[in-house]
PDB file of C-alpha atoms in Angstrom:
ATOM      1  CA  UNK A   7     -14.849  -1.330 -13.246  1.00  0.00           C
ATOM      2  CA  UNK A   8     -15.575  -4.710 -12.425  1.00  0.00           C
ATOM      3  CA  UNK A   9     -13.159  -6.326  -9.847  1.00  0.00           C
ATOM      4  CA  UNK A  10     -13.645 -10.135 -10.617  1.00  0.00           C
ATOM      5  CA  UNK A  11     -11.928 -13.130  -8.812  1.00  0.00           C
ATOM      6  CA  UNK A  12      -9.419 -11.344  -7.680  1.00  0.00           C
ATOM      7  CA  UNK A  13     -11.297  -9.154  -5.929  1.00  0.00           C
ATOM      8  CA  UNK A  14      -9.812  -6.658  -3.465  1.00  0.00           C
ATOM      9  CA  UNK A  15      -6.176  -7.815  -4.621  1.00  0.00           C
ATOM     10  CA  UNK A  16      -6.582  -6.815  -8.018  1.00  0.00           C
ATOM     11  CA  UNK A  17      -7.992  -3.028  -7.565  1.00  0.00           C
ATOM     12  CA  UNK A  18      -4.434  -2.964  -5.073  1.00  0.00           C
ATOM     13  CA  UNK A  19      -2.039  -4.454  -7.880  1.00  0.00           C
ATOM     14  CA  UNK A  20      -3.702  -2.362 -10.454  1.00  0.00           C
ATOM     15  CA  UNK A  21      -3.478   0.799  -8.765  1.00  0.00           C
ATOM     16  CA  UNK A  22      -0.154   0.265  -8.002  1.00  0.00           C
ATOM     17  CA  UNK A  23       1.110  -0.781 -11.493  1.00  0.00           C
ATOM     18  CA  UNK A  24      -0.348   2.980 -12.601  1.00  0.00           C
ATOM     19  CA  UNK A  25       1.200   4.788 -10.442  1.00  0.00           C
ATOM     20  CA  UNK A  26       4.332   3.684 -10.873  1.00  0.00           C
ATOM     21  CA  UNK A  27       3.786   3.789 -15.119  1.00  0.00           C
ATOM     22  CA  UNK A  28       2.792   7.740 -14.203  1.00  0.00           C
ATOM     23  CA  UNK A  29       6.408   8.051 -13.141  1.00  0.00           C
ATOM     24  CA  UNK A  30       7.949   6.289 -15.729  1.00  0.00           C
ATOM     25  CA  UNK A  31       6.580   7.793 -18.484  1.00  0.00           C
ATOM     26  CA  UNK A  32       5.567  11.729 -17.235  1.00  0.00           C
ATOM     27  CA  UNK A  33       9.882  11.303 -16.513  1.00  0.00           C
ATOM     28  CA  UNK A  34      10.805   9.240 -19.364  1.00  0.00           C
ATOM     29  CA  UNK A  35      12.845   6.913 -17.164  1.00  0.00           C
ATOM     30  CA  UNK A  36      12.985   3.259 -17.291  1.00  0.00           C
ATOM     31  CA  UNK A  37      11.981   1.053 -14.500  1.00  0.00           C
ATOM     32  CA  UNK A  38      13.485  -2.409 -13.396  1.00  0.00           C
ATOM     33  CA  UNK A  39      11.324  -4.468 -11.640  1.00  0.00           C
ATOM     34  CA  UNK A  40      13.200  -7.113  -9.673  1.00  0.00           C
ATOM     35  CA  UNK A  41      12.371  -9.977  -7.438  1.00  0.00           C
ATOM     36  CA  UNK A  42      11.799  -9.039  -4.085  1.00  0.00           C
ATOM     37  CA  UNK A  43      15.013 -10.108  -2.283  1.00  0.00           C
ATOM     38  CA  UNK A  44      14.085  -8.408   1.490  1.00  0.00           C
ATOM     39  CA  UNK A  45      14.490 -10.551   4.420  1.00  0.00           C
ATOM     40  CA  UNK A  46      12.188 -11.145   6.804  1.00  0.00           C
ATOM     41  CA  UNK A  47      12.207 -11.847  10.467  1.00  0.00           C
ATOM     42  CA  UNK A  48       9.304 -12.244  13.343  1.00  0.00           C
ATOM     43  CA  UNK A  49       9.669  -9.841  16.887  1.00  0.00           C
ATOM     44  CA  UNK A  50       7.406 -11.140  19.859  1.00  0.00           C
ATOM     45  CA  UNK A  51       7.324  -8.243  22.211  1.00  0.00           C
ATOM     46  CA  UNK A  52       4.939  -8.128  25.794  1.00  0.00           C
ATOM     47  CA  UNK A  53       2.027  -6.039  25.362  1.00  0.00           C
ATOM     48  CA  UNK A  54       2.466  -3.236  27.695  1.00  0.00           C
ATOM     49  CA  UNK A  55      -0.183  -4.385  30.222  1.00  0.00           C
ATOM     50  CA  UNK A  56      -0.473  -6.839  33.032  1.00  0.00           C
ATOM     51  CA  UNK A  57      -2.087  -9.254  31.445  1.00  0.00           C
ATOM     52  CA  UNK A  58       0.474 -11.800  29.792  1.00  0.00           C
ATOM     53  CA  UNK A  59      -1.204 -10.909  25.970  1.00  0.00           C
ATOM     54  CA  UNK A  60       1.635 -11.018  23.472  1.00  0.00           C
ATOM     55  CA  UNK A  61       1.219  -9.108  19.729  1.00  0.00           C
ATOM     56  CA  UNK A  62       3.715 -10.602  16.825  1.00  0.00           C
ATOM     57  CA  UNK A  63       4.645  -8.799  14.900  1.00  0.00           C
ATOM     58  CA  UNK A  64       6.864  -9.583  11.119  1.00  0.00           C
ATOM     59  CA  UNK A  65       9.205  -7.032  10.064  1.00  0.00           C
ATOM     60  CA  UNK A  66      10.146  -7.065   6.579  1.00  0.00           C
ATOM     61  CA  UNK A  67      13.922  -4.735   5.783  1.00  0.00           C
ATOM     62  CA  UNK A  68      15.582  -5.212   2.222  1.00  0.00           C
ATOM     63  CA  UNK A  69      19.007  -3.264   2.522  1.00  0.00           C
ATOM     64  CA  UNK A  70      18.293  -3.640  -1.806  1.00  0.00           C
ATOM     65  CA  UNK A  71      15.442  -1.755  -1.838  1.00  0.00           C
ATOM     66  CA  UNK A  72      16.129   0.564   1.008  1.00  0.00           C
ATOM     67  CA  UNK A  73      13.058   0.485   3.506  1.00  0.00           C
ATOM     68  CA  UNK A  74      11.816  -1.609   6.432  1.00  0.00           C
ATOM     69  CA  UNK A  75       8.084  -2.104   6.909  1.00  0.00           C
ATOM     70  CA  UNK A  76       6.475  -4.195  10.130  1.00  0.00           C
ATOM     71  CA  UNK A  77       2.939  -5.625   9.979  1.00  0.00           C
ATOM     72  CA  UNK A  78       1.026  -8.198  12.073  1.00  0.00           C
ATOM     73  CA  UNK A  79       2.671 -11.803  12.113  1.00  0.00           C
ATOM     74  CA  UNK A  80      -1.104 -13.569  11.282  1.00  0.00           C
ATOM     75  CA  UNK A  81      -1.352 -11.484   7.560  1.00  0.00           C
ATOM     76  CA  UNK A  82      -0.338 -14.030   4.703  1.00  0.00           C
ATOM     77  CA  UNK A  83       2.158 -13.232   2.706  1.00  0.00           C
ATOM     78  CA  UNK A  84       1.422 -13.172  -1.049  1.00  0.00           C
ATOM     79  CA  UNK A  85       3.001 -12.105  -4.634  1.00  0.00           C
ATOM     80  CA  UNK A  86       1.822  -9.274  -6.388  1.00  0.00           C
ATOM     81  CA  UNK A  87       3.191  -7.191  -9.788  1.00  0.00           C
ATOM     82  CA  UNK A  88       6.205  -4.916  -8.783  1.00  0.00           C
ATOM     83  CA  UNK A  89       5.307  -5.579  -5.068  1.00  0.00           C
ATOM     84  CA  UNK A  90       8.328  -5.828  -2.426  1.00  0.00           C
ATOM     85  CA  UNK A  91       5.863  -6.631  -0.007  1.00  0.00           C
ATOM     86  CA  UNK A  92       1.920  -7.915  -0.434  1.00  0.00           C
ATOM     87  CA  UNK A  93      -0.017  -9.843   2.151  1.00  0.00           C
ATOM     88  CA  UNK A  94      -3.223 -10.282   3.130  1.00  0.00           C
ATOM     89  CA  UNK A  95      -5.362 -10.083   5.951  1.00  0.00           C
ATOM     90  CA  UNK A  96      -6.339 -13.849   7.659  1.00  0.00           C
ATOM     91  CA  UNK A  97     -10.380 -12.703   7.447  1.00  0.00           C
ATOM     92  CA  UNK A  98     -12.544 -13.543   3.952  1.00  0.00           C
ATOM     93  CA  UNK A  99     -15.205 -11.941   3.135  1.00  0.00           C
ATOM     94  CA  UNK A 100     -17.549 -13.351  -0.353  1.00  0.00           C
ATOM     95  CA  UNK A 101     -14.210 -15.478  -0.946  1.00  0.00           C
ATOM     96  CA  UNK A 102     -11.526 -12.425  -0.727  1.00  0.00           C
ATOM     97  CA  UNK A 103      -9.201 -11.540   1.634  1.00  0.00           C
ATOM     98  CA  UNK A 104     -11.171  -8.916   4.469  1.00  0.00           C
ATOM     99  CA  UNK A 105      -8.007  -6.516   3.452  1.00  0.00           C
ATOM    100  CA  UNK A 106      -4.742  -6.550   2.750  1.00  0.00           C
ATOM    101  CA  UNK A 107      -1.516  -3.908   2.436  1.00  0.00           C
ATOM    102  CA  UNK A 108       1.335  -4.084  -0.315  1.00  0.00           C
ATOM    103  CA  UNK A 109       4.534  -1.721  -0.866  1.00  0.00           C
ATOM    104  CA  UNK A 110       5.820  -1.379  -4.788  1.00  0.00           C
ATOM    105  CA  UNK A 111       9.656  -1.839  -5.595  1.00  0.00           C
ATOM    106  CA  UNK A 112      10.934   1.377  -5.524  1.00  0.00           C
ATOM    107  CA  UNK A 113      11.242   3.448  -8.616  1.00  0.00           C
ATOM    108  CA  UNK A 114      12.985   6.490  -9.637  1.00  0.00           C
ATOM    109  CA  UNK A 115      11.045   9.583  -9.502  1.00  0.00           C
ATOM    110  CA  UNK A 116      12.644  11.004 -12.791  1.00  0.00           C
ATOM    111  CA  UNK A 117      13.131  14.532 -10.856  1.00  0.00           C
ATOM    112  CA  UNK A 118       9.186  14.718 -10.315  1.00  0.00           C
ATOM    113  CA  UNK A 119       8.162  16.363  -6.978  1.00  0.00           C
ATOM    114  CA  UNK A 120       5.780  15.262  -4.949  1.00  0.00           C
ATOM    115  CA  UNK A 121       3.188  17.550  -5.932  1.00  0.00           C
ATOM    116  CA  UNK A 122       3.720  16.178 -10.009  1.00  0.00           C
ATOM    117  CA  UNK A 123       3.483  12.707  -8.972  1.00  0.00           C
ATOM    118  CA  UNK A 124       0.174  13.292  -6.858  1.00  0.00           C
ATOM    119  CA  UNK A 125      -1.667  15.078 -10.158  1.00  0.00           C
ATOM    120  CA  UNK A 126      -0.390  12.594 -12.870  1.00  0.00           C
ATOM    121  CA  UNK A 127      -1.485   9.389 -10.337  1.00  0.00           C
ATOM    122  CA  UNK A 128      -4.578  10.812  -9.832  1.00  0.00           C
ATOM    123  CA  UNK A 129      -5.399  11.816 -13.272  1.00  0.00           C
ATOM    124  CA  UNK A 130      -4.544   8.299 -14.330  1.00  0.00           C
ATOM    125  CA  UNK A 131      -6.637   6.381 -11.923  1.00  0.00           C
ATOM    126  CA  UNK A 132      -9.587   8.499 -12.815  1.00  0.00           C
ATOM    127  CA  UNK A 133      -9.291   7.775 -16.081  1.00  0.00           C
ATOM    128  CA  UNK A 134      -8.810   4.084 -15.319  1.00  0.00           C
ATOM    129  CA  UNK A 135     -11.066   3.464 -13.024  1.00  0.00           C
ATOM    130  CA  UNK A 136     -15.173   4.372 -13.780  1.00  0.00           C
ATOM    131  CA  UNK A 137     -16.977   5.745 -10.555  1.00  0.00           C
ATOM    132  CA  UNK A 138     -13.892   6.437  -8.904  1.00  0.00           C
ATOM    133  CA  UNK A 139     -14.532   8.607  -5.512  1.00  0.00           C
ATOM    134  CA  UNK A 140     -11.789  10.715  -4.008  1.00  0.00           C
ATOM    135  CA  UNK A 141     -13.093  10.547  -0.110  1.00  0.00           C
ATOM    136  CA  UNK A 142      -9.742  11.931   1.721  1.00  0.00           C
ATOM    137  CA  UNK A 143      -6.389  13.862   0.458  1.00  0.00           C
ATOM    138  CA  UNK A 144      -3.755  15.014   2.528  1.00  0.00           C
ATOM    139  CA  UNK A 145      -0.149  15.706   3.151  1.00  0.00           C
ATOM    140  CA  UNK A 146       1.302  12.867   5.474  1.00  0.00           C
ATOM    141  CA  UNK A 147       4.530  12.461   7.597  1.00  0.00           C
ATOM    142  CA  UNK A 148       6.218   9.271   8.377  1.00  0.00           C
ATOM    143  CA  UNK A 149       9.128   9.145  10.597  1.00  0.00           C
ATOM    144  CA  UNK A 150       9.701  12.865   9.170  1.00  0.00           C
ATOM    145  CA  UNK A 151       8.997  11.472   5.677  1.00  0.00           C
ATOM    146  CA  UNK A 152       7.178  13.980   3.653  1.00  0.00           C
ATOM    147  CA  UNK A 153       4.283  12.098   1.678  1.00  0.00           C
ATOM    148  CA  UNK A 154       1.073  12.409   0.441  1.00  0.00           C
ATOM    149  CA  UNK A 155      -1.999  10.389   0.488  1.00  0.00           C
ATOM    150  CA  UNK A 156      -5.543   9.474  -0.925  1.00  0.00           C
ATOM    151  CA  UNK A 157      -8.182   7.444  -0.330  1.00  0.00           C
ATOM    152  CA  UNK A 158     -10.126   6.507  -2.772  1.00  0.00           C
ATOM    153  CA  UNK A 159     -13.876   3.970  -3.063  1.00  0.00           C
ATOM    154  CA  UNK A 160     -14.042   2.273  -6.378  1.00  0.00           C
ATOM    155  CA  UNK A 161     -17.407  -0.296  -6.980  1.00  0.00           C
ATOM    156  CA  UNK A 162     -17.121  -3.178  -8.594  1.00  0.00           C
ATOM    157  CA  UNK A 163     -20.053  -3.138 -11.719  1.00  0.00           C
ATOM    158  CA  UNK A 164     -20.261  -7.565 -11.446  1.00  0.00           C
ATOM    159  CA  UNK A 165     -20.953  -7.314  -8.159  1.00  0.00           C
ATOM    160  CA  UNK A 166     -21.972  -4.020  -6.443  1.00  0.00           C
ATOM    161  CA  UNK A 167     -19.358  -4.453  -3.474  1.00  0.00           C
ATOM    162  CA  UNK A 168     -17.234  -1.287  -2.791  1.00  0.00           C
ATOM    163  CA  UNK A 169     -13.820  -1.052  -2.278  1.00  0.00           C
ATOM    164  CA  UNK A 170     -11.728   1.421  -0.199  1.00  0.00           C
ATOM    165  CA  UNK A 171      -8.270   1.714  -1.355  1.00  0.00           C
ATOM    166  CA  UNK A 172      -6.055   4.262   0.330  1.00  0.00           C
ATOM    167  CA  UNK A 173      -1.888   5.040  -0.978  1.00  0.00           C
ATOM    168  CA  UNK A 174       0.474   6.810   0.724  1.00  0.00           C
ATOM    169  CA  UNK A 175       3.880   7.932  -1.467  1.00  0.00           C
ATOM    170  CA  UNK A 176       6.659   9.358  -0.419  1.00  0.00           C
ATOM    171  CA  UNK A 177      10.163  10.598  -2.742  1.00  0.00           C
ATOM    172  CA  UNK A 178      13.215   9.845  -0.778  1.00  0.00           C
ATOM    173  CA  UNK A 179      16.327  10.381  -3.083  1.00  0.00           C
ATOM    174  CA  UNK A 180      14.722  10.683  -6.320  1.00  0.00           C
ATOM    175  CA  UNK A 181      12.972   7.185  -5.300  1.00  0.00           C
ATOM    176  CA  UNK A 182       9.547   6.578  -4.957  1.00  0.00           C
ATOM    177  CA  UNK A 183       7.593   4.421  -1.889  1.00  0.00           C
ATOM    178  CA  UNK A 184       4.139   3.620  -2.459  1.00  0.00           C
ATOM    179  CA  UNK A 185       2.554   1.358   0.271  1.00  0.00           C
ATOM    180  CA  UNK A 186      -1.707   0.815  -0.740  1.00  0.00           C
ATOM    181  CA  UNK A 187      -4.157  -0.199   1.899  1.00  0.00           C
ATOM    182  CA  UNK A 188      -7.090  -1.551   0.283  1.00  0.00           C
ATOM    183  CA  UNK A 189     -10.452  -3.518   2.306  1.00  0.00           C
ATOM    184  CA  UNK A 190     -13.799  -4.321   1.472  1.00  0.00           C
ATOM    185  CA  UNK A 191     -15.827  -1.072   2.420  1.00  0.00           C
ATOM    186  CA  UNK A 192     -17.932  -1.861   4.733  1.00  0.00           C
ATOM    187  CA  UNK A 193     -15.554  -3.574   7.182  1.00  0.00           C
ATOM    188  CA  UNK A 194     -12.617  -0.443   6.035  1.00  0.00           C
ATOM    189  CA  UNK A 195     -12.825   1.321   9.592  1.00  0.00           C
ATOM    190  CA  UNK A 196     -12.214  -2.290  10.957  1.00  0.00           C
ATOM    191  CA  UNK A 197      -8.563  -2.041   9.718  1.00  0.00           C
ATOM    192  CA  UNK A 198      -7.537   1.735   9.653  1.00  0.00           C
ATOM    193  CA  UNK A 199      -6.038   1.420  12.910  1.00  0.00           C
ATOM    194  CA  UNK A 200      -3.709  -1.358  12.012  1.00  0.00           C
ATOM    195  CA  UNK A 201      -3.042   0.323   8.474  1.00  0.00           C
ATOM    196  CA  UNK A 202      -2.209   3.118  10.311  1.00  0.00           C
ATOM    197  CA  UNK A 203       0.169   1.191  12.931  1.00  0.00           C
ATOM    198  CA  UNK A 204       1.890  -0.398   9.391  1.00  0.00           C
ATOM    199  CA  UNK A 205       2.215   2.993   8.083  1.00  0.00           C
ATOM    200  CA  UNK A 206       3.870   4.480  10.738  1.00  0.00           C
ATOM    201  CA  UNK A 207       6.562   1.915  11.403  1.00  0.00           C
ATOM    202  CA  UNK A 208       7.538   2.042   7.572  1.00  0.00           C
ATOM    203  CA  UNK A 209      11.534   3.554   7.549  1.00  0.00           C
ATOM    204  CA  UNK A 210      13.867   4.023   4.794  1.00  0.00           C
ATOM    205  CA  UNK A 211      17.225   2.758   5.545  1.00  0.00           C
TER     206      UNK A 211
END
């Protein structure tokens, strides 16, 4: 698949879009996306050293949608399709953000397990996406969320850059969380530790 201008952001928005289509057709539910309404504040807390190092943090909680996420205060917020949340990380790399993280809207699971959604999104981004590579799948748990999670490499055919993308999804009430991680390859293992630190403060309210 070729990538183009948008670059990183687009394999993210895509991938998300499909997964939630999976669940609304495979349930034959509708799903309303609305504009993001979450509000959004910034925490400075002491690093826990003796140095006087601060980390800022933003924390993002929509009572609406039903989930609070917190992520690094320098990432820059951005808009994506069906995305609550979408920002990117302050490093470019060939013109494109270095990495960025998004969660979708939440939308109804139509009575699918967990297990159903995981084989219908993956079937559909294979088909989607040419030279897809599964590298990691797992069952996850977030704040004693159940979830499941991929990673996946997908190369852009313009341009011969890779792309790591990995999605974690949980269903929580018949509602379905996806939050995507997606970086340039090569500098991936620069950010897994901070996709990991969002991951694990994401709560549903």
């Amino acid at each position: 698949m070729k990538i183009g201008r948008g670059g990183i952001a687009t394999i993210v928005i895509v991938a998300i879009v499909v997964t939630v289509v999976v669940i609304v057709v495979a349930a034959a539910s509708a799903v309303i996306l609305l504009t993001p309404t979450g509000t959004t504040t910034t925490t400075t807390t002491a690093s826990p050293t003796t140095t006087t190092t601060t980390t800022t943090i933003t924390t993002y909680s929509s009572t609406e949608y039903g989930f609070s996420i917190k992520y690094p205060q320098n990432w820059v917020e951005g808009t994506g399709t069906g995305a609550a949340v979408y920002c990117n990380a302050p490093a470019i790399i060939n013109n494109n953000p270095a990495a960025s993280f998004n969660v979708q809207i939440p939308a109804s699971a139509g009575g699918m397990t967990l297990d159903q959604l995981a084989n219908a999104g993956k079937l559909l981004l294979e088909n989607m996406f040419s030279g897809i590579s599964f590298t990691n799948e797992k069952d996850v748990q977030v704040n004693g969320i159940e979830g499941h999670e991929w990673t996946v490499v997908v190369v852009d055919t313009g341009t011969g850059i890779n792309a790591t993308m990995r999605q974690d999804f949980f269903i929580v009430n018949n509602k379905v969380y996806t939050i995507t991680f997606a970086a340039i390859s090569e500098s991936y293992g620069d950010y897994a530790s901070i996709f990991d630190t969002i991951l694990n403060s994401f709560t549903v309210l």
